[in-house]
């Protein structure tokens, strides 16, 4: 019973708590707000230019993350799969999983050190004859920094399921392909990739599910007012609206909108995947 | 739910050797080795760099001369951080939060997973659905905050250890494990007169040591690393975990940076070693246990994937 109670209180009650998006909320008052205001807050944020700016940033950052963080583990897994020396393979795997175990605060702190004016990146820039750049204060660099650090942290860990799937591909398929005169590239293309397709689709759908939430904690740690033009995303904007400006209802309305888009995306991706390649989450 | 066919791992996982490796293939092997070496270097470099910075004299860091090796070996900053009583208080908090949260999580997850693993249970599908739905839709930041506040959990340990007690992925991993246990065992236990709790405690759990170890590690690492819940719900610095200690340190530095100006430059630079030292001291425990816990994590992830 206790676990069910946990879900009801800490997961479903907050969902119901979203009614404050449509009600006037006063701190210290009812969890569910005071009185109905209808779609007032929804209309407010739809007319808010900053909202559309952070909406665009969310889409851009989410797309970039998907473009790099989804395929790179596949590439790395394929490369690892070709390694003949078992110990070498295991060593590379162990090293590449490591960043997954770090707190996001530590990752952010490392990023700051590496990109600071006296950090390694700027030493290289100067070594090549350029001038130092305060990277984390330049909006045009934020996306690069964010995506690179995301890749650094996730690529190794992401290979685990692919490596497992690769071991299940039937040897005879390779044999048959070779007899048909297929080169190694063609074997990879026609045997290996179809073999891990169900894994790819499942992980793609799950990735799409987190698309809207794009690394809220990491952005919160790495951004600052100077980089808001590219770094501020829906989740960080609603965080500031809620906790710095105390507009709880307004922030809740934005949060609900974000969550609904996220849910729609994952359901749509799941249906498309089911229809086209027959892989689905449930 | 999540179904990824991994099936039976075959022994000869790698591509069988062709009759004769072509020249192209040998070139590929060489390129591959170079790429993978690159991956290793890029992954490890930040760690080495942070250690080097933490052991260096401030002046060399400011001059931008510290990369792989510490320059002007200096332990003053380590002494400084280690003598900060707040650092120790926060470190102790991290340990306490991790232990308490992991215990609560383990109990709740085990009970729910065990119930879900019983195929004859009525409404089992609905119970699974209730859990899985929360993976894709959540109440959101604001309603959660309002709830925790109105429950009077703010500035207490409960705000940190309770709201994230059940991780649905972990729940599904554990459910998959329980389902793999032979049913006859429990039938035999029932014949011998054990009730549900007796069966769980005396028969099922002793057989589940491996999965319990995996769960403990999954939860412990995630609670050890978490910072946002504590950051959001705790206002007093004596209550912070060490991750929030570090976050305040780096946030202070960026604050000074974005404020700009020459006057702040000194403050920023003085923070460089301080940050590096704190990063090293907070990462150390994870690095120390990493070699031992890594394989549990890998096997846990696979179990979750095979049948979730």
XYZ file of C-alpha atoms in Angstrom:
590
model
C 0.000 0.000 0.000
C 2.708 2.443 0.931
C 4.251 2.482 -2.543
C 0.870 3.123 -4.144
C 0.342 5.972 -1.712
C 3.731 7.327 -2.777
C 2.629 7.484 -6.408
C -0.698 9.044 -5.553
C 0.719 11.707 -3.250
C 4.023 12.598 -4.908
C 3.190 11.961 -8.540
C -0.558 12.233 -9.123
C -1.371 14.926 -6.585
C 1.062 17.352 -8.308
C -0.601 16.505 -11.626
C -3.907 17.542 -10.098
C -2.080 20.516 -8.604
C -1.715 21.787 -12.151
C -5.204 23.233 -11.807
C -3.477 26.285 -10.361
C -2.599 27.020 -13.973
C -6.269 27.955 -14.319
C -6.835 29.388 -10.859
C -5.578 32.317 -8.875
C -2.937 31.046 -6.470
C -1.742 32.795 -3.354
C 1.259 31.535 -1.397
C 0.183 30.063 1.906
C -3.344 29.526 0.566
C -4.842 26.362 -0.842
C -2.612 24.002 -2.842
C -5.240 24.122 -5.547
C -5.569 27.896 -5.684
C -8.326 30.310 -4.699
C -10.732 30.879 -7.605
C -11.011 30.105 -11.318
C -9.500 32.477 -13.823
C -9.968 30.254 -16.855
C -7.321 30.441 -19.563
C -5.964 33.771 -18.374
C -2.435 32.490 -17.721
C -2.361 30.485 -20.925
C -3.292 33.590 -22.913
C -0.670 35.542 -20.974
C 2.211 33.270 -21.862
C 1.077 32.837 -25.450
C 1.335 36.617 -25.774
C 4.678 36.758 -23.970
C 7.575 37.313 -26.419
C 10.077 35.864 -23.937
C 8.057 32.676 -23.843
C 8.451 32.227 -27.602
C 12.148 32.962 -27.330
C 12.665 30.239 -24.722
C 10.360 27.945 -26.695
C 12.626 28.311 -29.739
C 15.729 27.801 -27.603
C 14.203 24.616 -26.211
C 13.528 23.279 -29.699
C 17.026 24.156 -30.940
C 18.826 22.725 -27.912
C 16.603 19.630 -27.899
C 17.177 19.017 -31.607
C 20.944 19.474 -31.317
C 21.074 17.126 -28.344
C 19.079 14.515 -30.243
C 21.245 14.917 -33.372
C 24.460 14.260 -31.448
C 23.570 12.268 -28.361
C 21.434 9.716 -30.154
C 23.698 8.568 -33.053
C 27.121 8.904 -31.412
C 26.655 5.984 -28.979
C 25.705 3.829 -31.974
C 28.890 4.815 -33.784
C 31.002 4.196 -30.693
C 29.337 0.825 -30.104
C 30.047 -0.222 -33.709
C 33.678 0.832 -33.358
C 34.032 -0.994 -30.042
C 32.458 -4.061 -31.587
C 35.274 -4.220 -34.137
C 38.004 -4.263 -31.492
C 39.681 -7.662 -31.389
C 41.628 -7.318 -28.153
C 39.194 -8.084 -25.329
C 41.110 -6.248 -22.617
C 41.505 -3.121 -24.685
C 37.797 -3.149 -25.424
C 36.938 -3.522 -21.760
C 39.331 -0.729 -20.821
C 37.802 1.707 -23.309
C 34.324 0.763 -22.088
C 35.196 1.290 -18.421
C 36.712 4.683 -19.110
C 33.824 5.835 -21.278
C 31.176 4.894 -18.670
C 32.895 6.976 -15.995
C 31.327 10.413 -16.646
C 27.865 8.889 -16.228
C 28.557 8.454 -12.517
C 29.338 12.086 -11.834
C 26.951 14.606 -10.360
C 25.766 17.174 -12.866
C 27.179 19.841 -10.534
C 30.641 18.343 -10.929
C 30.256 18.198 -14.707
C 29.173 21.838 -14.780
C 32.078 22.815 -12.542
C 34.511 20.979 -14.853
C 33.046 22.723 -17.888
C 33.569 26.072 -16.175
C 37.181 25.261 -15.386
C 37.971 24.047 -18.891
C 36.346 27.022 -20.611
C 37.507 29.713 -18.203
C 39.886 32.417 -19.409
C 42.868 30.486 -18.006
C 41.454 27.042 -18.863
C 42.680 24.516 -21.371
C 40.400 25.584 -24.213
C 41.600 29.159 -24.088
C 45.211 28.022 -23.812
C 44.727 26.204 -27.093
C 43.019 29.236 -28.635
C 45.959 31.429 -27.599
C 48.445 28.797 -28.703
C 46.915 29.027 -32.167
C 47.389 32.772 -32.088
C 43.840 33.763 -31.131
C 42.568 35.854 -28.254
C 41.027 34.321 -25.163
C 37.240 34.027 -25.200
C 35.076 34.059 -22.055
C 33.057 31.192 -23.535
C 30.375 30.895 -20.873
C 29.502 34.550 -21.233
C 29.019 34.393 -24.986
C 25.534 33.400 -26.144
C 26.926 32.135 -29.466
C 29.006 29.508 -27.651
C 26.430 28.189 -25.228
C 24.918 25.539 -27.506
C 28.314 24.154 -28.454
C 29.382 23.919 -24.817
C 26.108 22.384 -23.737
C 26.007 19.730 -26.443
C 29.710 18.822 -26.132
C 29.452 18.332 -22.404
C 26.287 16.314 -22.894
C 28.067 14.066 -25.391
C 31.052 13.734 -23.053
C 28.792 12.616 -20.241
C 26.441 10.262 -22.084
C 28.132 8.711 -25.108
C 29.920 5.865 -23.320
C 27.039 4.828 -21.138
C 24.758 4.923 -24.180
C 26.720 2.129 -25.860
C 25.757 -0.543 -23.302
C 22.443 -1.560 -24.827
C 23.798 -1.446 -28.385
C 26.769 -3.637 -27.465
C 24.338 -6.113 -25.908
C 22.163 -6.071 -29.014
C 25.207 -6.548 -31.269
C 26.093 -9.837 -29.554
C 22.730 -11.301 -30.509
C 23.060 -10.887 -34.274
C 23.163 -14.275 -35.956
C 26.651 -15.197 -37.229
C 25.109 -16.998 -40.203
C 23.822 -13.705 -41.555
C 27.404 -12.433 -41.858
C 28.459 -15.744 -43.403
C 25.685 -15.497 -45.989
C 26.504 -11.866 -46.726
C 30.167 -12.724 -47.282
C 29.319 -15.537 -49.652
C 27.222 -13.046 -51.588
C 30.387 -10.942 -51.843
C 29.391 -8.176 -49.447
C 32.241 -6.020 -48.189
C 32.570 -5.205 -44.502
C 30.874 -1.846 -45.021
C 27.968 -3.535 -46.740
C 27.804 -6.162 -43.999
C 27.567 -3.377 -41.430
C 24.893 -1.607 -43.441
C 22.767 -4.639 -44.327
C 23.285 -6.959 -41.366
C 24.516 -5.074 -38.306
C 22.310 -1.989 -38.455
C 19.048 -3.884 -39.118
C 20.070 -6.181 -36.265
C 20.150 -3.380 -33.713
C 17.189 -1.480 -35.166
C 14.705 -2.391 -32.384
C 17.162 -1.076 -29.781
C 17.710 2.072 -31.829
C 13.990 2.750 -32.156
C 13.274 2.174 -28.469
C 16.063 4.514 -27.397
C 15.029 7.083 -30.004
C 11.483 7.151 -28.626
C 12.785 7.475 -25.071
C 15.088 10.302 -26.200
C 12.166 12.083 -27.806
C 10.316 11.708 -24.508
C 12.918 13.881 -22.773
C 13.129 16.341 -25.668
C 11.146 19.132 -24.031
C 12.820 18.796 -20.652
C 16.304 19.387 -22.169
C 18.826 19.167 -19.372
C 17.089 21.642 -17.080
C 19.588 21.151 -14.262
C 22.611 21.577 -16.508
C 21.279 24.721 -18.155
C 20.427 26.119 -14.729
C 24.028 25.524 -13.630
C 25.731 26.796 -16.761
C 23.704 29.764 -17.929
C 23.764 33.364 -16.758
C 21.934 36.539 -17.810
C 24.516 37.155 -20.554
C 23.725 33.843 -22.248
C 19.933 33.913 -21.803
C 19.409 34.716 -25.517
C 20.452 31.148 -26.448
C 20.553 29.288 -23.132
C 17.242 30.081 -21.503
C 14.808 27.194 -22.059
C 11.171 26.677 -21.068
C 12.027 24.855 -17.848
C 14.532 27.460 -16.652
C 12.191 30.296 -17.626
C 9.329 28.839 -15.639
C 11.739 28.212 -12.758
C 12.598 31.924 -12.659
C 8.971 32.935 -13.154
C 7.952 30.756 -10.225
C 10.756 31.279 -7.748
C 12.207 34.655 -8.603
C 9.047 36.485 -9.659
C 6.633 34.372 -7.550
C 4.191 33.958 -10.441
C 3.243 30.443 -9.471
C 0.129 30.158 -11.616
C 1.851 31.587 -14.667
C 4.798 29.202 -14.218
C 2.465 26.253 -13.668
C 0.614 27.067 -16.902
C 3.900 27.022 -18.830
C 4.953 23.810 -17.077
C 1.702 22.087 -17.950
C 2.056 23.165 -21.579
C 5.602 21.780 -21.684
C 4.593 18.472 -20.092
C 1.689 18.026 -22.496
C 3.909 18.626 -25.537
C 6.405 16.126 -24.128
C 3.712 13.505 -23.649
C 2.314 14.129 -27.136
C 5.781 13.789 -28.682
C 6.501 10.457 -27.044
C 3.070 9.026 -27.873
C 3.343 10.180 -31.494
C 6.859 8.795 -31.873
C 5.680 5.519 -30.406
C 2.761 5.229 -32.832
C 4.875 6.144 -35.872
C 7.513 3.620 -34.852
C 4.897 0.927 -34.308
C 3.337 1.503 -37.730
C 6.550 1.774 -39.723
C 9.046 -0.612 -38.147
C 6.931 -2.487 -35.627
C 8.888 -1.408 -32.544
C 7.011 0.224 -29.702
C 7.413 0.875 -26.008
C 4.346 -1.089 -24.978
C 6.997 -2.097 -21.314
C 10.399 -1.369 -22.805
C 11.295 -4.352 -24.899
C 14.722 -4.620 -26.379
C 15.597 -8.020 -27.673
C 18.962 -8.919 -26.313
C 18.324 -12.657 -26.151
C 21.107 -15.073 -25.423
C 24.538 -13.483 -25.740
C 26.590 -15.555 -28.156
C 30.188 -16.283 -27.341
C 31.776 -15.364 -30.622
C 30.411 -11.860 -30.555
C 32.836 -10.378 -32.996
C 32.642 -10.721 -36.727
C 34.260 -13.982 -37.790
C 37.606 -13.510 -39.438
C 37.338 -13.392 -43.199
C 39.560 -15.583 -45.309
C 42.180 -12.830 -45.453
C 41.809 -9.370 -44.031
C 41.935 -6.875 -46.854
C 44.246 -3.902 -46.784
C 41.275 -1.620 -46.309
C 40.293 -3.538 -43.218
C 43.756 -3.195 -41.701
C 43.666 0.543 -42.321
C 40.257 0.609 -40.665
C 41.604 -1.215 -37.598
C 44.395 1.341 -37.277
C 42.012 4.283 -37.644
C 39.658 2.670 -35.147
C 42.456 2.313 -32.598
C 43.305 5.992 -33.032
C 39.670 7.060 -32.609
C 39.174 4.960 -29.486
C 42.419 6.266 -27.984
C 41.062 9.736 -28.673
C 37.839 8.858 -26.852
C 39.806 7.665 -23.825
C 41.976 10.788 -23.764
C 39.046 13.184 -24.160
C 37.123 11.379 -21.422
C 39.983 11.380 -18.939
C 41.511 14.770 -19.684
C 39.079 16.876 -17.595
C 39.800 14.705 -14.540
C 43.555 15.039 -14.892
C 43.241 18.741 -15.558
C 41.138 19.347 -12.429
C 43.566 17.396 -10.248
C 46.485 19.361 -11.712
C 44.704 22.661 -11.075
C 43.773 21.678 -7.541
C 47.423 21.027 -6.694
C 48.842 24.091 -8.395
C 49.833 27.483 -7.180
C 47.170 30.072 -7.987
C 49.634 32.208 -9.946
C 50.306 29.471 -12.510
C 46.597 28.918 -13.045
C 45.980 32.608 -13.656
C 48.851 32.638 -16.103
C 47.029 29.835 -17.958
C 49.905 27.388 -17.626
C 48.298 24.421 -15.892
C 47.226 21.465 -18.037
C 48.294 17.945 -17.206
C 50.851 18.495 -14.464
C 50.501 20.609 -11.329
C 52.802 23.634 -11.321
C 54.080 25.284 -8.180
C 52.855 22.364 -6.048
C 50.684 23.821 -3.331
C 48.399 22.193 -0.755
C 47.175 25.355 0.975
C 43.792 25.241 -0.690
C 43.248 21.627 0.340
C 43.985 22.632 3.917
C 41.608 25.564 3.547
C 38.684 23.479 2.293
C 39.322 20.623 4.703
C 39.296 23.030 7.631
C 35.960 24.528 6.571
C 33.424 23.156 9.033
C 30.550 23.830 6.621
C 32.195 21.561 4.038
C 32.269 18.725 6.580
C 28.713 19.378 7.771
C 27.503 19.274 4.173
C 29.509 16.150 3.437
C 27.953 14.454 6.448
C 24.518 15.543 5.217
C 25.195 13.924 1.863
C 26.040 10.657 3.615
C 22.955 10.809 5.856
C 20.590 11.733 3.002
C 22.015 9.011 0.793
C 21.679 6.301 3.439
C 18.153 7.260 4.540
C 16.865 7.856 1.007
C 18.334 4.601 -0.267
C 16.738 2.649 2.595
C 13.293 4.178 1.977
C 13.597 3.691 -1.775
C 14.681 0.102 -1.437
C 11.773 -0.850 0.814
C 9.127 0.875 -1.311
C 10.539 -0.360 -4.610
C 10.866 -3.954 -3.403
C 7.302 -4.093 -2.074
C 5.752 -2.595 -5.201
C 7.894 -4.639 -7.577
C 7.025 -7.834 -5.714
C 3.312 -7.106 -5.941
C 3.618 -6.279 -9.647
C 5.443 -9.532 -10.337
C 2.451 -11.675 -9.295
C 0.713 -12.619 -12.548
C -2.559 -13.660 -10.890
C -3.019 -10.379 -9.075
C -6.197 -8.529 -10.081
C -5.642 -5.028 -11.416
C -1.953 -5.681 -11.953
C -2.018 -3.971 -15.329
C -3.473 -0.848 -13.775
C -0.815 -0.834 -11.049
C 1.936 -1.080 -13.672
C 0.235 1.639 -15.710
C 0.060 3.997 -12.730
C 3.817 3.732 -12.355
C 4.800 3.801 -16.035
C 2.636 6.808 -16.869
C 4.699 8.933 -14.472
C 7.768 8.264 -16.628
C 6.245 10.297 -19.427
C 4.086 12.809 -17.647
C 4.733 14.566 -14.392
C 3.039 17.244 -12.361
C 5.867 19.645 -12.946
C 8.079 21.813 -10.820
C 5.585 24.297 -9.435
C 2.808 21.940 -8.237
C 5.480 19.713 -6.676
C 6.964 22.651 -4.842
C 3.559 23.794 -3.617
C 2.786 20.279 -2.409
C 6.045 19.771 -0.523
C 5.731 23.180 1.056
C 2.141 22.625 2.163
C 3.095 19.246 3.623
C 5.524 21.135 5.855
C 8.481 19.210 4.452
C 10.522 22.259 3.493
C 13.841 22.522 5.330
C 13.572 18.968 6.578
C 15.411 15.855 5.468
C 12.079 14.455 4.197
C 11.933 16.902 1.311
C 15.147 15.339 0.026
C 14.597 11.658 0.755
C 10.893 11.104 0.061
C 9.681 12.785 -3.173
C 11.957 10.715 -5.432
C 11.728 7.475 -3.494
C 10.595 5.271 -6.365
C 12.398 5.377 -9.670
C 10.158 3.687 -12.231
C 13.062 2.304 -14.243
C 14.477 0.641 -11.114
C 11.015 -0.625 -10.278
C 10.733 -2.309 -13.677
C 14.201 -3.843 -13.344
C 13.255 -5.346 -10.018
C 9.878 -6.548 -11.284
C 11.632 -8.283 -14.171
C 13.930 -10.016 -11.718
C 11.115 -11.233 -9.457
C 9.252 -12.547 -12.493
C 12.257 -14.644 -13.410
C 12.164 -16.541 -10.098
C 10.512 -19.978 -10.359
C 6.906 -19.899 -9.193
C 7.128 -23.370 -7.636
C 9.322 -21.981 -4.863
C 6.607 -19.704 -3.619
C 3.947 -22.352 -4.046
C 6.032 -24.640 -1.857
C 6.372 -21.861 0.705
C 2.603 -21.396 0.719
C 2.090 -25.122 1.250
C 4.480 -24.915 4.207
C 2.198 -22.293 5.689
C 4.134 -19.078 5.035
C 2.033 -15.990 4.359
C 2.873 -13.394 1.704
C 5.226 -11.430 3.918
C 6.918 -14.574 5.170
C 7.459 -15.739 1.615
C 8.896 -12.386 0.613
C 11.209 -12.144 3.611
C 12.365 -15.760 3.933
C 12.245 -17.131 0.418
C 12.303 -14.367 -2.176
C 14.680 -11.814 -0.674
C 17.470 -14.273 0.171
C 17.419 -15.270 -3.512
C 17.528 -11.655 -4.604
C 20.800 -10.503 -3.072
C 22.323 -9.610 -6.432
C 19.406 -7.467 -7.559
C 19.178 -5.798 -4.151
C 22.855 -4.884 -4.340
C 22.261 -3.436 -7.796
C 19.273 -1.416 -6.568
C 21.200 -0.089 -3.576
C 23.924 1.128 -5.929
C 21.484 2.634 -8.445
C 19.696 4.597 -5.759
C 22.757 5.467 -3.681
C 24.669 6.929 -6.638
C 21.699 8.966 -7.798
C 20.999 10.363 -4.312
C 24.695 11.028 -3.725
C 24.838 13.031 -6.943
C 21.534 14.857 -6.678
C 21.507 18.541 -5.858
C 18.397 20.193 -7.242
C 15.857 18.810 -4.760
C 18.054 19.931 -1.885
C 18.709 23.274 -3.568
C 14.989 23.862 -4.010
C 13.663 22.759 -0.639
C 16.470 23.587 1.784
C 17.249 27.178 2.745
C 19.690 26.711 5.598
C 23.278 26.039 4.677
C 23.804 23.589 7.570
C 21.282 21.325 5.814
C 22.889 21.381 2.359
C 24.455 18.305 0.825
C 27.966 18.744 -0.545
C 26.686 19.056 -4.135
C 24.875 22.259 -3.168
C 28.044 23.438 -1.409
C 29.885 23.032 -4.708
C 27.077 24.608 -6.727
C 27.105 27.699 -4.506
C 30.836 27.935 -4.926
C 30.667 27.860 -8.733
C 27.555 30.042 -8.847
C 29.404 32.637 -6.768
C 32.223 32.553 -9.267
C 29.992 32.976 -12.319
C 28.095 35.706 -10.552
C 31.325 37.610 -10.119
C 32.301 36.851 -13.712
C 29.105 38.101 -15.265
C 29.228 41.187 -13.089
C 32.504 41.827 -14.894
C 34.937 44.559 -14.037
C 38.535 44.569 -12.942
C 37.733 44.621 -9.239
C 36.084 41.217 -9.469
C 38.880 39.616 -11.437
C 40.884 38.823 -8.317
C 37.939 37.189 -6.619
C 37.306 35.042 -9.683
C 40.896 33.925 -9.880
C 41.148 33.159 -6.175
C 38.167 30.893 -6.697
C 39.859 28.821 -9.402
C 41.913 26.582 -7.111
C 39.151 26.544 -4.533
C 36.731 25.175 -7.123
C 39.208 22.624 -8.375
C 39.914 21.370 -4.863
C 36.223 21.098 -4.016
C 35.535 19.245 -7.278
C 38.311 16.767 -6.517
C 37.115 16.216 -2.950
C 33.511 15.614 -4.016
C 34.436 13.353 -6.928
C 36.895 11.241 -4.968
C 34.392 8.865 -3.287
C 32.709 8.114 -6.619
C 36.062 7.448 -8.304
C 37.132 5.268 -5.405
C 34.152 2.918 -5.639
C 33.686 3.148 -9.412
C 35.817 0.107 -10.360
C 33.786 -2.079 -8.003
C 30.285 -0.882 -8.786
C 30.514 -0.453 -12.546
C 29.612 -4.021 -13.519
C 26.536 -4.043 -11.258
C 25.280 -1.014 -13.106
C 25.859 -2.547 -16.501
C 24.076 -5.772 -15.575
C 21.218 -3.812 -14.001
C 20.702 -1.789 -17.167
C 20.672 -4.966 -19.273
C 18.140 -6.645 -16.997
C 15.889 -3.607 -17.318
C 16.211 -3.654 -21.071
C 15.616 -7.351 -21.640
C 12.218 -7.259 -20.054
C 10.874 -4.082 -18.572
